[in-house]
XYZ file of C-alpha atoms in Angstrom:
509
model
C -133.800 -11.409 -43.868
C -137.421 -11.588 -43.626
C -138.250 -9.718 -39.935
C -138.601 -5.537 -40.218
C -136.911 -3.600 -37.919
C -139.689 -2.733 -35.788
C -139.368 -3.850 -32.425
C -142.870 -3.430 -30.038
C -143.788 -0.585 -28.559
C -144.009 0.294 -25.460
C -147.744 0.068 -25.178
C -147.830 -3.210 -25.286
C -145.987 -6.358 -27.042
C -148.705 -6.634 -29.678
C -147.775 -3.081 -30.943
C -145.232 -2.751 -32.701
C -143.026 0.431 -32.603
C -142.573 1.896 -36.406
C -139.056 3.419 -36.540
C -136.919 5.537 -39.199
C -134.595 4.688 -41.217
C -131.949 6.631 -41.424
C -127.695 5.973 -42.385
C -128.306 2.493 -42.917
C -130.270 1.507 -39.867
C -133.160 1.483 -37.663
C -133.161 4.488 -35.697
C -135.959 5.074 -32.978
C -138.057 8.509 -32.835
C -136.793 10.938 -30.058
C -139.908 13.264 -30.900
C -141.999 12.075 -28.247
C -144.975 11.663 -30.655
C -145.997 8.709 -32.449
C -149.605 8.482 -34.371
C -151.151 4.674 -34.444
C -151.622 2.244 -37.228
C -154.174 -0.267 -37.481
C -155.189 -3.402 -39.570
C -157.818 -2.212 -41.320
C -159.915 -5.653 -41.425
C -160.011 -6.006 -37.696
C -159.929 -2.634 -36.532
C -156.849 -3.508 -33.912
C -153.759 -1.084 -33.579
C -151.101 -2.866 -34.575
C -148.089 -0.528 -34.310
C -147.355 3.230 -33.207
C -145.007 4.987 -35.776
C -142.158 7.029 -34.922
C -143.262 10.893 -36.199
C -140.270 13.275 -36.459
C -139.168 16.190 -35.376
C -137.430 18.769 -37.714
C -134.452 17.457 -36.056
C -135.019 14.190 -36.945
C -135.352 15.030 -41.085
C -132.493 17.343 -40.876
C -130.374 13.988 -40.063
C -131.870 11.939 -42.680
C -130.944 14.580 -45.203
C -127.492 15.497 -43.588
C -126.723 11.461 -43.812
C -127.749 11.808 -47.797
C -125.772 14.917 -48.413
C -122.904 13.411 -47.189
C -123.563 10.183 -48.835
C -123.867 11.863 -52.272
C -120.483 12.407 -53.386
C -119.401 8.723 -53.901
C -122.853 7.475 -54.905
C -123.176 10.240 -57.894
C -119.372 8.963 -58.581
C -119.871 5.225 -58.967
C -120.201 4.206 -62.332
C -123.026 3.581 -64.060
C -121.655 -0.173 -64.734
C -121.863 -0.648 -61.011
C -124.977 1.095 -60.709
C -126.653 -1.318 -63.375
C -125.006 -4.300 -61.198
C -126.475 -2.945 -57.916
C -129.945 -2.435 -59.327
C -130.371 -5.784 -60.744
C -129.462 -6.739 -57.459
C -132.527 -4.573 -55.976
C -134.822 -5.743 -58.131
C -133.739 -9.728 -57.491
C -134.504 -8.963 -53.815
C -137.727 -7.269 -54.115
C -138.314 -9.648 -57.039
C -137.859 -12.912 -54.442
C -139.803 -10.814 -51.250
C -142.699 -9.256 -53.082
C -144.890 -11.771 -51.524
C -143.663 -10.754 -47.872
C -143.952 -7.190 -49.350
C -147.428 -7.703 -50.154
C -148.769 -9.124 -47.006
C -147.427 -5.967 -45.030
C -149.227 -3.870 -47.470
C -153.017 -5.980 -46.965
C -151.819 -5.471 -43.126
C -151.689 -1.960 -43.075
C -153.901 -0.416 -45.784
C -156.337 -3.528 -46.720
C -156.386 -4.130 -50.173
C -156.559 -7.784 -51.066
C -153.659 -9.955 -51.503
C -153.609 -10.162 -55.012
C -154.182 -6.174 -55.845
C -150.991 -5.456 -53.425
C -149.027 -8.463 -55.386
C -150.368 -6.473 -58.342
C -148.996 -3.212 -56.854
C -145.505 -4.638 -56.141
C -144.968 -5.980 -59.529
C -145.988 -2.510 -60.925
C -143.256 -1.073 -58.962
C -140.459 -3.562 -59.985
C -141.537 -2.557 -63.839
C -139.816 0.622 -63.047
C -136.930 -0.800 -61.001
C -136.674 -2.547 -64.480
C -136.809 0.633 -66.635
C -133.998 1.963 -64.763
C -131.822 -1.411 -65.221
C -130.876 0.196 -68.477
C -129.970 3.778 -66.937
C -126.645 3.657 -68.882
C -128.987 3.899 -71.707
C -131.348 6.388 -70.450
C -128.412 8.594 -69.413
C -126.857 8.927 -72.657
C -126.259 12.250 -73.964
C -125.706 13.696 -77.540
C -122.621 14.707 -79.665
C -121.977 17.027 -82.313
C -118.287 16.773 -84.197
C -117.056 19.974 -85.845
C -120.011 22.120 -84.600
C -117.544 25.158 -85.510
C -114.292 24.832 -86.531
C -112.002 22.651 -84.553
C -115.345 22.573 -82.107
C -117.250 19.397 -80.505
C -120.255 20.432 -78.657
C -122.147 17.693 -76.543
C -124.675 17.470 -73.879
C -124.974 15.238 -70.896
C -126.925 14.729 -67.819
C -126.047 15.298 -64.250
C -128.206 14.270 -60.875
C -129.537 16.811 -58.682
C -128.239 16.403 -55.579
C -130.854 15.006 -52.137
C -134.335 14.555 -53.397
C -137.329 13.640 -51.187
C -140.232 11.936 -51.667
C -143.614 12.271 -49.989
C -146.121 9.568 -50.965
C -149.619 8.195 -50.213
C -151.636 5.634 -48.082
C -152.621 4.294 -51.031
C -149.895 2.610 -53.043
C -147.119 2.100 -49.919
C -144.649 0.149 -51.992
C -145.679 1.173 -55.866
C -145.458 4.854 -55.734
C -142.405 5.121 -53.817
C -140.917 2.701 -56.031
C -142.224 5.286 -58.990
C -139.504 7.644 -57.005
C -136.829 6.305 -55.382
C -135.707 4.119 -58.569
C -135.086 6.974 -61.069
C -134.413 8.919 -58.562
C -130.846 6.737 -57.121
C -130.237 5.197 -60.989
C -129.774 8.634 -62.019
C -127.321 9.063 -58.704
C -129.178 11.248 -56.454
C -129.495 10.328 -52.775
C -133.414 10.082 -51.356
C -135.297 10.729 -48.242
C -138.768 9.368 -47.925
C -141.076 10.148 -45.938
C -144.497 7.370 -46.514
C -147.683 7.901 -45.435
C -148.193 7.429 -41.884
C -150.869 5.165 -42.215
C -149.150 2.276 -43.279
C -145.622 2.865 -43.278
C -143.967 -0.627 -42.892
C -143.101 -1.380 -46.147
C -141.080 1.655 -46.995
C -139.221 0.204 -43.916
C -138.676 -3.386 -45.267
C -137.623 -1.657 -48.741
C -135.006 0.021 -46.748
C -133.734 -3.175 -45.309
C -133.659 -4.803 -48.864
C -131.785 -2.004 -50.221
C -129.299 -2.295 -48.007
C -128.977 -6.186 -48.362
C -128.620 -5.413 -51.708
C -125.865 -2.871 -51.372
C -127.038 0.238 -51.687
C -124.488 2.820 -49.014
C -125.237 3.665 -45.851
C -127.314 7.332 -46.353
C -128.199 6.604 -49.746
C -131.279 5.892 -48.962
C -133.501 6.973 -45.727
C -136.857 6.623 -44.246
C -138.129 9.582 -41.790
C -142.135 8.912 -40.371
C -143.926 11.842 -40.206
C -146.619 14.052 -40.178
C -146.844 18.013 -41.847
C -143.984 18.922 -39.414
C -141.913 16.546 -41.026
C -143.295 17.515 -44.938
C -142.620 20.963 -44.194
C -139.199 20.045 -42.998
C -138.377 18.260 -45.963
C -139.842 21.192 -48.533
C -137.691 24.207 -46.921
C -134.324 22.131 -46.263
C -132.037 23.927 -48.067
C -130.226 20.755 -49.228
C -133.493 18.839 -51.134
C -132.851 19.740 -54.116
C -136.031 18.255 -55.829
C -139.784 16.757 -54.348
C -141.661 14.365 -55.397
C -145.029 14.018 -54.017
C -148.667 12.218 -54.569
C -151.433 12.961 -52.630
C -154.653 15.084 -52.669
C -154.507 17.822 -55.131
C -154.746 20.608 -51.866
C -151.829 18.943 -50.566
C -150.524 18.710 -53.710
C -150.694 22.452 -54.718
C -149.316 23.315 -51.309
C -146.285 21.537 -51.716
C -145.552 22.912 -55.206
C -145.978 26.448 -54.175
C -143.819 25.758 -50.803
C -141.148 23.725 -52.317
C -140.646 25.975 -55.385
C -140.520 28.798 -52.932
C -137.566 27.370 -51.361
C -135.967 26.995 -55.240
C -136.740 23.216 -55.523
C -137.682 21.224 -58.741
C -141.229 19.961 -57.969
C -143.721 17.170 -59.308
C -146.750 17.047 -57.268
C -149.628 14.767 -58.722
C -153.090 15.550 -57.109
C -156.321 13.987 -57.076
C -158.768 12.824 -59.984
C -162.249 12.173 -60.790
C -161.807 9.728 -63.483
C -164.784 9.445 -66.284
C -165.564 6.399 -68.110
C -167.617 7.098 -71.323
C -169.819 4.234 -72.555
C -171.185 4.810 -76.233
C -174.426 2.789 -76.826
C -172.388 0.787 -79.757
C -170.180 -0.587 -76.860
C -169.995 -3.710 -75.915
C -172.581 -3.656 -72.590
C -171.211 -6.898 -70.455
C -167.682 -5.677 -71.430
C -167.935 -2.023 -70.508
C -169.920 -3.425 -66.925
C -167.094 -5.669 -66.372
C -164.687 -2.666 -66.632
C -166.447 -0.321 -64.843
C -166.914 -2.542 -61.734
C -163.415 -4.037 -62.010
C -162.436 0.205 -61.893
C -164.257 1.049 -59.643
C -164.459 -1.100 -56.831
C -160.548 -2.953 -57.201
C -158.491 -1.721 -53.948
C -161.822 -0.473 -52.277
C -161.650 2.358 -55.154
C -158.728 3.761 -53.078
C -157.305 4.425 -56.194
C -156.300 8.056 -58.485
C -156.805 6.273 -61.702
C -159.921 4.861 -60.284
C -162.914 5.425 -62.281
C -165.752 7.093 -60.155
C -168.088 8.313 -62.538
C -169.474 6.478 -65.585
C -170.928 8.457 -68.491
C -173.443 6.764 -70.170
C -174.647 7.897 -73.821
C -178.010 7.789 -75.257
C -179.344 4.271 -74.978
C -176.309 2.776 -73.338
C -177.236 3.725 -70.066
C -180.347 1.280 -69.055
C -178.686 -1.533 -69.839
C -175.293 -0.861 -68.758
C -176.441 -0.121 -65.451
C -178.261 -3.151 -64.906
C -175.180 -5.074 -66.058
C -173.623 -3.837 -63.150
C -175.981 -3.559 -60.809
C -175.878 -7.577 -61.297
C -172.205 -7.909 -61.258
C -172.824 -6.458 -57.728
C -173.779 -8.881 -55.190
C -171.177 -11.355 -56.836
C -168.322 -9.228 -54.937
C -166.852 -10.366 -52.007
C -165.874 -8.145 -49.259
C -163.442 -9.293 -46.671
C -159.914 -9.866 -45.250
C -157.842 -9.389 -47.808
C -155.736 -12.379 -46.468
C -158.799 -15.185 -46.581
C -158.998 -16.993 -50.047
C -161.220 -15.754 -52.855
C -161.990 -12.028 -51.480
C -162.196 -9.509 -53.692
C -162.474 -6.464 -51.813
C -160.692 -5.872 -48.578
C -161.653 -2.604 -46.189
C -160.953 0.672 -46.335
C -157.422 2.578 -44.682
C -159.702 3.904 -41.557
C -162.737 4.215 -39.687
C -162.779 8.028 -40.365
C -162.286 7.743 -44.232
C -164.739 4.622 -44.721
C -167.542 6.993 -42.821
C -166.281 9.660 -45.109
C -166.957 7.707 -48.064
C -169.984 6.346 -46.768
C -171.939 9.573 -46.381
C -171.747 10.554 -50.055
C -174.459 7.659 -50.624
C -177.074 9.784 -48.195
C -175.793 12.699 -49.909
C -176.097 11.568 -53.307
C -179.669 10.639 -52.335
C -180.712 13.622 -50.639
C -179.752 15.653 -53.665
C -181.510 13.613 -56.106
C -179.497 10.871 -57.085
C -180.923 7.071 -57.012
C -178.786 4.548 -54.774
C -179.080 1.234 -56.577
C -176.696 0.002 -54.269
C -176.179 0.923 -50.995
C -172.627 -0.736 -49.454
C -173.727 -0.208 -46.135
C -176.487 -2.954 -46.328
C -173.516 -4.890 -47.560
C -170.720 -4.833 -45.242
C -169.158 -7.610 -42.935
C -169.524 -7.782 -39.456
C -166.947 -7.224 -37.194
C -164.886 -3.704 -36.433
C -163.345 -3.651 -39.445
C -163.026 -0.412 -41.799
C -165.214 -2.082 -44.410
C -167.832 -0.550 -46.570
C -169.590 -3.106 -49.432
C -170.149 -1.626 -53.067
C -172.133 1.475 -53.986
C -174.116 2.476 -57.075
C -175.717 5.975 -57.205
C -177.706 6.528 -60.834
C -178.912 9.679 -62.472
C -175.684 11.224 -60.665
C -175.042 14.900 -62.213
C -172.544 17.404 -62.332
C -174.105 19.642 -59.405
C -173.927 16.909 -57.231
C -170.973 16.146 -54.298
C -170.919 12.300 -55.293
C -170.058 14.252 -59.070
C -168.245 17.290 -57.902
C -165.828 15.508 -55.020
C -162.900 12.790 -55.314
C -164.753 10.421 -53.052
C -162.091 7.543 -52.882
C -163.712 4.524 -51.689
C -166.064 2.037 -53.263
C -169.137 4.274 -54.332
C -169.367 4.185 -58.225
C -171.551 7.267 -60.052
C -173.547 6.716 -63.133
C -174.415 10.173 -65.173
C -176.582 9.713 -68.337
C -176.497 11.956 -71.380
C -177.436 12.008 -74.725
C -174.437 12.693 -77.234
C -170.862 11.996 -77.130
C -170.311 15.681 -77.568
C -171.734 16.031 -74.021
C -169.588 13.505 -72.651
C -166.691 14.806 -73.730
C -167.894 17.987 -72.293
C -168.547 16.878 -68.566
C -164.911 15.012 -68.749
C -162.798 18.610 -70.173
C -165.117 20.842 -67.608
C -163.963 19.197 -64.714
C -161.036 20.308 -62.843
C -159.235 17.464 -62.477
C -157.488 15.987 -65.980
C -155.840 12.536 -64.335
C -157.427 9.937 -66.558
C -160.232 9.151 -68.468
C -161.288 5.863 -70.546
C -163.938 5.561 -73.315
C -165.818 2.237 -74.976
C -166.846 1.610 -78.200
C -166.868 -0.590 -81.243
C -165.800 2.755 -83.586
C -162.286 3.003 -84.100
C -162.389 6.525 -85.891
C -164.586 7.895 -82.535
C -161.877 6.379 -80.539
C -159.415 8.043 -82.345
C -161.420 11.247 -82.070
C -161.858 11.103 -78.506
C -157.934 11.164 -77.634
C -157.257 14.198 -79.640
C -160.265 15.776 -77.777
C -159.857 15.143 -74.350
C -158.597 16.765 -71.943
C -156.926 14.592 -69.347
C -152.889 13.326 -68.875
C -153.868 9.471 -69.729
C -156.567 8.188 -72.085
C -157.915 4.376 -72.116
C -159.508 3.002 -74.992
C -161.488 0.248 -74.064
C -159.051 0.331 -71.162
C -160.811 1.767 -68.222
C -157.605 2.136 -65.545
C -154.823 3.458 -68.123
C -151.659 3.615 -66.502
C -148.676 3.585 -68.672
C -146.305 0.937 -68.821
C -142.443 1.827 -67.228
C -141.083 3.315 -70.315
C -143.849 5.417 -70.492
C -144.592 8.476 -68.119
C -147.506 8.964 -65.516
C -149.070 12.237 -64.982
C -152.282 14.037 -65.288
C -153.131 17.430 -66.508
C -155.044 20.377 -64.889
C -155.419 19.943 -61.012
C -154.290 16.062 -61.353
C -150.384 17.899 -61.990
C -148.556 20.977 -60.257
C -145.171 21.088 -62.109
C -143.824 20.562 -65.563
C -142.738 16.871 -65.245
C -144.786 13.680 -64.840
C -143.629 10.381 -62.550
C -141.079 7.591 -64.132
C -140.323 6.608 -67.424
C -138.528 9.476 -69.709
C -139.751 12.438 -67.808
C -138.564 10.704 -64.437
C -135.223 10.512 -65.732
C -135.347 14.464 -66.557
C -136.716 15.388 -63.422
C -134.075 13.677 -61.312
C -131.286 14.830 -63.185
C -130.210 18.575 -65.173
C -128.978 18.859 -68.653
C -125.578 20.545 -69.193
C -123.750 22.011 -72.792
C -119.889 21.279 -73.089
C -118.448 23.456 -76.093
C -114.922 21.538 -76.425
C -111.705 22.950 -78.405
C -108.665 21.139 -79.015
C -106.948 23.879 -80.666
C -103.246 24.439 -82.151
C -101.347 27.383 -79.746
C -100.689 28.834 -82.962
C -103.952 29.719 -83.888
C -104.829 31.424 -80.692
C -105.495 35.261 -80.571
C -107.414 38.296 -77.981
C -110.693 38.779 -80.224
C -113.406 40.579 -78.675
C -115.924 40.065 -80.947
C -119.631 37.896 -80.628
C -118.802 34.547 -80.392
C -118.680 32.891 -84.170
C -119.906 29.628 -85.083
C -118.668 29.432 -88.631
């Protein structure tokens, strides 16, 4: 099974219509509205996806409800069996997987085989949810008493994810989320929404039930369907950190467990005893990898003290060696961005970062290929400061700020001042600084001569401040917490004999 289930649209046989997913098949939209999606490098519509209608989302989470019962009663062997399953499929299809991706959003074909095999790391993780699920026992907590504790899924949870990371960041959700035996609605971003609808397919080839898992398109009628259903039971979401706050105050409003991880402005702090062609290398690699349509992206550079001259030119000459293209054609680097509107977004920050006193060592526009795709080349901006848009905004595209300071005390300053706590990196030979800048710093994951930290599977992703709106960060250990609730079971085996009316506090002796 290789084709999606996306037959063309009526517009024309070279768009393709983008349906849902929901029961364990294809369904087509009955909203009336679809929204277009294009291929970023050429500029062409290729498909119109389905957007639904309250309706429509009330079905999708009707068909999990119902498919709930018997998939939170299977065992966990059989669970384990069917997720190595899943991840042999998406293992043997990533490359098919990838290729929709640099369709829809752009990225090159390498970052979105990159992004896949991120994702199957926490397929992986959740192999061992026999493990993970494991509870705790206490023998003869009182007298003839065993007390232990185990953990039980939620019930429907729903997932509302970005244009950014189409396969990844679902996978972040939906994996914990059905290990742990909850059903899931997604909803993708309906800018590039294909490969939440081969995912489907593959789940079901691998044997996941009918309603287990489902796919609704949509825009915010069909997010603000999913956050007041009263049967989602939890949310995850990634997005903008507006978005991000609105669906944490909405959802929880309704009574559902939320995590809703917003935006970032990501610092990299260069000491001057760093190693310069090492820290350039990282900062360009950060900054510019996926068009810099990245939340762990790093954005803004601080440069201490003497550092900054030459680390600056080191990238200014790294510059002109990146190739910007078709993220299908051999040896690009850098594909386009998601749309015309957002590239011209991005764009204008380098005539506002000049107009407000910045210095454009690079400007991407004198850089970009020909042709009517959404591409915008590299962009440097220098002497960048905190008063500054290019500083103060979570620009998202390839347009990399360098601010210059004199003391690591300042840099650490600019990095726990700013509103956004997602991640932050720092270089330098000095181990005992390094060690001194993690217990400082005020962000939810720290790099040390790492500039894009994200944690391994077994680890959790999250932010801090305006990155995070809820208690629990994505996969790893706090995913399995957040997809499932703890409950106590105070057992007695007791002899009749024994047992009497006593009215008295509870004893534990």
């Amino acid at each position: 099974m290789t084709e999606l289930a996306t037959p063309p649209a009526e517009q024309g046989q070279s768009v393709r219509r983008i349906t849902h997913w929901i029961g364990g098949r294809a369904v087509t939209g009955e909203s009336g509205r679809t929204a277009p999606v294009y291929n970023p490098a050429t500029g062409v519509q290729t498909g119109a996806v389905d957007l639904a209608s309250v309706e429509e989302v009330g079905r999708a989470v009707e068909a999990a409800k119902a498919a709930f019962p018997a998939w939170r009663a299977m065992s966990l062997s059989r669970r384990t069996e069917l997720f190595f399953r899943i991840r042999k499929l998406l293992d043997e299809h990533r490359e098919d997987i990838a290729r929709i991706l640099t369709s829809e959003h752009g990225k090159v074909l390498s970052d979105a085989m990159g992004e896949v095999a991120r994702g199957l790391e926490v397929i992986e993780f959740c192999c061992g949810i026999p493990h993970l699920l494991k509870g705790s026992f206490s023998e003869q907590a009182s007298t003839g008493i065993d007390v232990y504790s185990i953990r039980q899924p939620l019930g429907v949870a729903a997932g509302i994810t970005p244009f950014n990371f189409p396969a990844m960041v679902p996978m972040w959700m939906w994996a914990p989320a059905l290990a742990c035996g909850n059903t899931f609605v997604l909803k993708p971003s309906e800018k590039d929404p294909s490969a939440s609808l081969y995912t489907a397919e593959l789940l079901k080839e691998a044997g996941v039930p009918d309603g287990v898992f489902s796919v609704v398109h949509g825009d915010k009628v069909a997010v603000d369907a999913l956050l007041e259903h009263p049967d989602v039971d939890a949310v995850s979401f990634v997005g903008s950190t507006p978005i991000a706050k609105y669906v944490y105050e909405t959802a929880t409003r309704a009574g559902k467990r939320v995590q809703a991880l917003g935006g970032a402005k990501n610092h990299m702090i260069v000491l001057p005893d760093a190693d310069i062609d090492m820290a350039a290398d990282a900062a360009v690699s950060a900054a510019y990898g996926s068009a810099g349509e990245r939340c762990m992206a790093i954005s803004q550079v601080v440069a201490v003290g003497d550092a900054a001259d030459p680390l600056v030119q080191a990238i200014r000459e790294r510059l002109p060696k990146i190739k910007v293209g078709n993220g299908l054609e051999p040896d690009v680097e850098m594909g386009p961005l998601v749309t015309r509107e957002h590239r011209d977004r991005v764009a204008s920050y380098i005539d506002q970062g000049r107009e407000q006193g910045a210095t454009v060592v690079a400007d991407g526009r004198e850089t970009t290929p020909e042709g009517d795709g959404f591409f915008l080349g590299v962009s440097l901006l220098d002497n960048v400061t905190p008063e500054m848009d290019a500083y103060k905004d979570e620009i998202f595209g390839p347009v990399l700020g360098v601010t210059r300071v004199a003391t690591y005390d300042e840099a650490v300053r600019l990095v726990n001042e700013n509103p956004y706590g997602n991640g932050t990196a720092i270089f330098t030979r000095d181990g005992g600084v390094a060690r001194q800048f993690q217990f400082d710093v005020q962000a939810g994951m720290v790099g040390i001569n790492v500039p894009i930290p994200v944690p391994v599977a077994y680890y959790s992703f999250g932010g801090w401040k305006s990155s995070l709106f809820g208690d629990t960060h994505i996969y790893g250990p706090e995913g399995i917490n957040f997809y499932t609730r703890g409950k106590v079971v105070t057992s007695r085996w007791p002899d009749p004999a024994t047992s009497k009316v006593d009215l008295g506090f509870p004893q534990t002796r």
